[in-house]
């Protein structure tokens, strides 16, 4: 019994057992999170992994308050207090209602969207995502007409499917498979990144193991 208690204490001290809280965006749920969770649970089966899907602004707040140990979020200029690691960089795909005339076009030129109402995430929620869309439209010669500002990417796709406008969303959101929405790749698509954020002052021994799993994911492991 004493030997088992000693082994348990060593495991906790080495990060092989314990508890780790990780927050993530909805977009990450469709891209990197499933593989990260599978890989982490395989390597560290005794660690109790708590996952929370959260809004980007809430992720930053909770990480700063220490409520979570790590956050998978969009890049942010106001994150000097955190260490970062890039997890995935992916294009944004155009989403159209499947009844839209351009849904039948093999390759959609962004210029043809000048008169379309856009559904877009508010800038104060995810500035980098909002700005990448606006800048791509400006490069095509127009400023997008914002029909609706919507917080969640899945909701954006659903509203597009209902004919309320067009949108650019991360390509991994194709996995949402929402009926009535058609995804199109465009030339020189806007790009977006998902990053891991954590505090270098965090003493949770389980965090190092999670970081190593993230490293192996980036390396294709």
Coordinates of C-alpha atoms in Angstrom, one line a residue:
X1 CA 0.0 0.0 0.0
X2 CA 2.8 2.4 0.9
X3 CA 4.7 1.5 -2.3
X4 CA 1.5 2.2 -4.4
X5 CA 1.1 5.6 -2.6
X6 CA 4.7 6.4 -3.4
X7 CA 4.3 5.4 -7.1
X8 CA 1.1 7.6 -7.2
X9 CA 2.9 10.5 -5.8
X10 CA 5.8 10.2 -8.3
X11 CA 3.3 9.9 -11.2
X12 CA 1.6 13.1 -10.1
X13 CA 4.9 14.9 -9.7
X14 CA 6.0 13.9 -13.1
X15 CA 2.7 14.9 -14.7
X16 CA 1.6 11.3 -15.5
X17 CA -1.4 11.7 -13.3
X18 CA -3.5 14.7 -12.1
X19 CA -5.9 17.1 -13.7
X20 CA -5.5 19.5 -16.7
X21 CA -8.1 22.0 -17.9
X22 CA -8.0 23.2 -21.5
X23 CA -10.3 25.6 -23.2
X24 CA -10.8 25.9 -27.0
X25 CA -12.8 27.6 -29.7
X26 CA -15.6 26.0 -31.7
X27 CA -13.3 26.2 -34.8
X28 CA -10.6 24.2 -33.0
X29 CA -13.2 21.5 -32.2
X30 CA -13.5 20.9 -35.9
X31 CA -9.7 20.9 -36.5
X32 CA -7.0 20.1 -33.9
X33 CA -8.9 19.3 -30.7
X34 CA -10.1 15.7 -31.5
X35 CA -6.6 14.5 -32.5
X36 CA -5.0 16.3 -29.5
X37 CA -7.4 14.7 -27.1
X38 CA -6.9 11.2 -28.6
X39 CA -3.1 11.5 -28.6
X40 CA -3.0 12.9 -25.0
X41 CA -5.3 10.3 -23.6
X42 CA -3.2 7.6 -25.2
X43 CA 0.1 8.9 -23.8
X44 CA -1.3 10.1 -20.4
X45 CA -4.3 7.9 -19.5
X46 CA -4.1 8.7 -15.8
X47 CA -4.5 12.5 -16.4
X48 CA -8.0 13.8 -15.9
X49 CA -8.5 16.1 -18.9
X50 CA -11.2 18.7 -18.6
X51 CA -12.2 20.3 -21.9
X52 CA -14.3 23.5 -22.3
X53 CA -15.6 25.0 -25.5
X54 CA -15.6 28.8 -25.0
X55 CA -15.7 32.1 -26.8
X56 CA -12.4 33.6 -27.7
X57 CA -12.7 36.6 -25.2
X58 CA -13.7 34.2 -22.4
X59 CA -10.7 31.9 -23.2
X60 CA -8.3 34.8 -22.7
X61 CA -9.9 35.9 -19.5
X62 CA -10.1 32.4 -17.9
X63 CA -6.5 31.7 -18.9
X64 CA -5.4 34.9 -17.2
X65 CA -7.3 34.1 -14.1
X66 CA -5.9 30.6 -14.0
X67 CA -9.3 28.9 -14.4
X68 CA -7.8 26.9 -17.3
X69 CA -4.3 25.7 -17.8
X70 CA -4.1 26.2 -21.6
X71 CA -6.2 27.7 -24.3
X72 CA -6.6 27.0 -28.0
X73 CA -7.5 30.3 -29.5
X74 CA -7.0 32.7 -32.4
X75 CA -3.9 34.9 -32.4
X76 CA -4.3 38.1 -30.4
X77 CA -2.0 41.1 -30.1
X78 CA -2.8 41.5 -26.4
X79 CA -1.3 38.2 -25.2
X80 CA 2.2 39.3 -24.1
X81 CA 1.6 37.5 -20.7
X82 CA 1.3 34.1 -22.3
X83 CA 3.6 31.6 -24.1
X84 CA 2.3 30.5 -27.5
X85 CA 2.6 27.6 -29.9
X86 CA 1.1 27.5 -33.4
X87 CA -1.1 24.5 -33.9
X88 CA -2.7 24.9 -37.4
X89 CA -2.9 27.5 -40.1
X90 CA -5.7 27.0 -42.6
X91 CA -7.5 28.8 -45.4
X92 CA -11.0 30.3 -45.0
X93 CA -13.5 28.8 -47.4
X94 CA -16.4 30.7 -49.0
X95 CA -19.8 29.4 -47.8
X96 CA -22.9 29.9 -50.0
X97 CA -26.5 28.8 -49.8
X98 CA -26.7 25.8 -52.1
X99 CA -29.5 27.6 -53.9
X100 CA -27.2 30.5 -54.8
X101 CA -26.3 31.0 -58.5
X102 CA -22.6 30.9 -57.6
X103 CA -23.0 27.6 -55.8
X104 CA -22.9 26.0 -59.3
X105 CA -19.7 27.8 -60.4
X106 CA -16.6 25.7 -60.1
X107 CA -14.3 28.6 -59.1
X108 CA -15.8 31.7 -57.5
X109 CA -14.0 35.0 -58.0
X110 CA -14.2 37.1 -54.8
X111 CA -15.0 40.1 -56.9
X112 CA -18.4 38.6 -57.7
X113 CA -19.3 38.9 -54.0
X114 CA -19.3 42.7 -53.9
X115 CA -23.1 43.0 -53.7
X116 CA -23.6 40.1 -51.3
X117 CA -24.5 40.5 -47.6
X118 CA -21.8 39.0 -45.5
X119 CA -22.2 37.2 -42.2
X120 CA -19.0 37.9 -40.1
X121 CA -17.8 37.5 -36.6
X122 CA -17.7 40.9 -34.7
X123 CA -14.2 42.5 -34.7
X124 CA -14.1 42.9 -31.0
X125 CA -14.6 39.1 -30.6
X126 CA -11.9 37.9 -33.1
X127 CA -10.1 40.8 -34.7
X128 CA -7.7 38.6 -36.7
X129 CA -10.5 36.6 -38.3
X130 CA -12.7 39.6 -39.0
X131 CA -9.8 41.6 -40.5
X132 CA -8.6 38.7 -42.7
X133 CA -12.0 38.6 -44.4
X134 CA -12.3 42.4 -44.8
X135 CA -8.8 42.6 -46.2
X136 CA -9.4 39.8 -48.8
X137 CA -12.5 41.6 -50.0
X138 CA -10.6 44.9 -50.2
X139 CA -8.0 43.2 -52.3
X140 CA -10.8 42.3 -54.7
X141 CA -11.9 45.9 -54.9
X142 CA -14.8 46.2 -52.4
X143 CA -15.6 46.5 -48.7
X144 CA -17.9 43.7 -47.6
X145 CA -21.5 44.7 -46.8
X146 CA -22.1 43.2 -43.3
X147 CA -25.6 41.8 -43.2
X148 CA -25.2 40.1 -39.7
X149 CA -22.5 39.9 -37.1
X150 CA -22.6 36.4 -35.6
X151 CA -20.3 35.0 -32.8
X152 CA -20.2 31.3 -33.7
X153 CA -18.9 29.9 -36.9
X154 CA -21.4 27.0 -36.9
X155 CA -24.3 29.6 -36.5
X156 CA -22.8 31.6 -39.4
X157 CA -22.9 28.5 -41.7
X158 CA -26.5 27.7 -40.6
X159 CA -27.6 31.2 -41.4
X160 CA -25.9 31.0 -44.8
X161 CA -27.8 27.8 -45.4
X162 CA -31.0 29.7 -44.7
X163 CA -30.2 32.2 -47.4
X164 CA -29.3 35.1 -45.1
X165 CA -26.0 35.9 -46.8
X166 CA -22.5 34.6 -47.6
X167 CA -19.5 34.1 -45.4
X168 CA -15.9 33.0 -45.1
X169 CA -15.2 30.4 -42.4
X170 CA -12.2 28.1 -41.6
X171 CA -12.0 25.3 -44.0
X172 CA -12.2 22.7 -41.2
X173 CA -15.7 23.8 -40.6
X174 CA -16.7 21.8 -43.7
X175 CA -17.0 18.9 -41.2
X176 CA -20.1 20.6 -39.7
X177 CA -22.0 19.2 -42.7
X178 CA -24.9 21.6 -42.4
X179 CA -27.5 20.9 -45.0
X180 CA -28.1 23.7 -47.4
X181 CA -24.6 25.2 -47.3
X182 CA -22.0 24.9 -50.0
X183 CA -18.3 25.4 -49.5
X184 CA -16.0 26.9 -52.1
X185 CA -12.3 27.4 -52.2
X186 CA -11.2 30.8 -53.6
X187 CA -8.0 32.1 -55.0
X188 CA -5.6 33.6 -52.5
X189 CA -8.0 32.7 -49.6
X190 CA -7.8 34.5 -46.3
X191 CA -5.9 32.5 -43.7
X192 CA -6.4 31.9 -40.0
X193 CA -4.4 30.3 -37.3
X194 CA -5.2 28.4 -34.1
X195 CA -2.6 28.7 -31.4
X196 CA -2.0 27.2 -28.0
X197 CA -1.7 29.8 -25.1
X198 CA -0.4 29.0 -21.6
X199 CA 1.3 30.8 -18.8
X200 CA 5.0 30.0 -18.3
X201 CA 4.4 30.5 -14.6
X202 CA 1.9 27.6 -14.5
X203 CA 3.3 24.9 -12.2
X204 CA 0.8 22.1 -13.2
X205 CA 3.1 19.2 -14.0
X206 CA 0.5 17.8 -16.5
X207 CA 1.0 20.8 -18.7
X208 CA 4.4 19.7 -20.0
X209 CA 2.9 16.5 -21.3
X210 CA 0.2 18.4 -23.1
X211 CA 2.8 20.7 -24.7
X212 CA 4.7 17.7 -25.9
X213 CA 1.6 16.3 -27.5
X214 CA 1.0 19.6 -29.2
X215 CA 4.6 19.6 -30.5
X216 CA 4.1 16.1 -32.0
X217 CA 0.9 17.2 -33.7
X218 CA 2.6 20.2 -35.3
X219 CA 5.4 17.8 -36.5
X220 CA 2.7 15.5 -38.0
X221 CA 3.0 12.9 -35.2

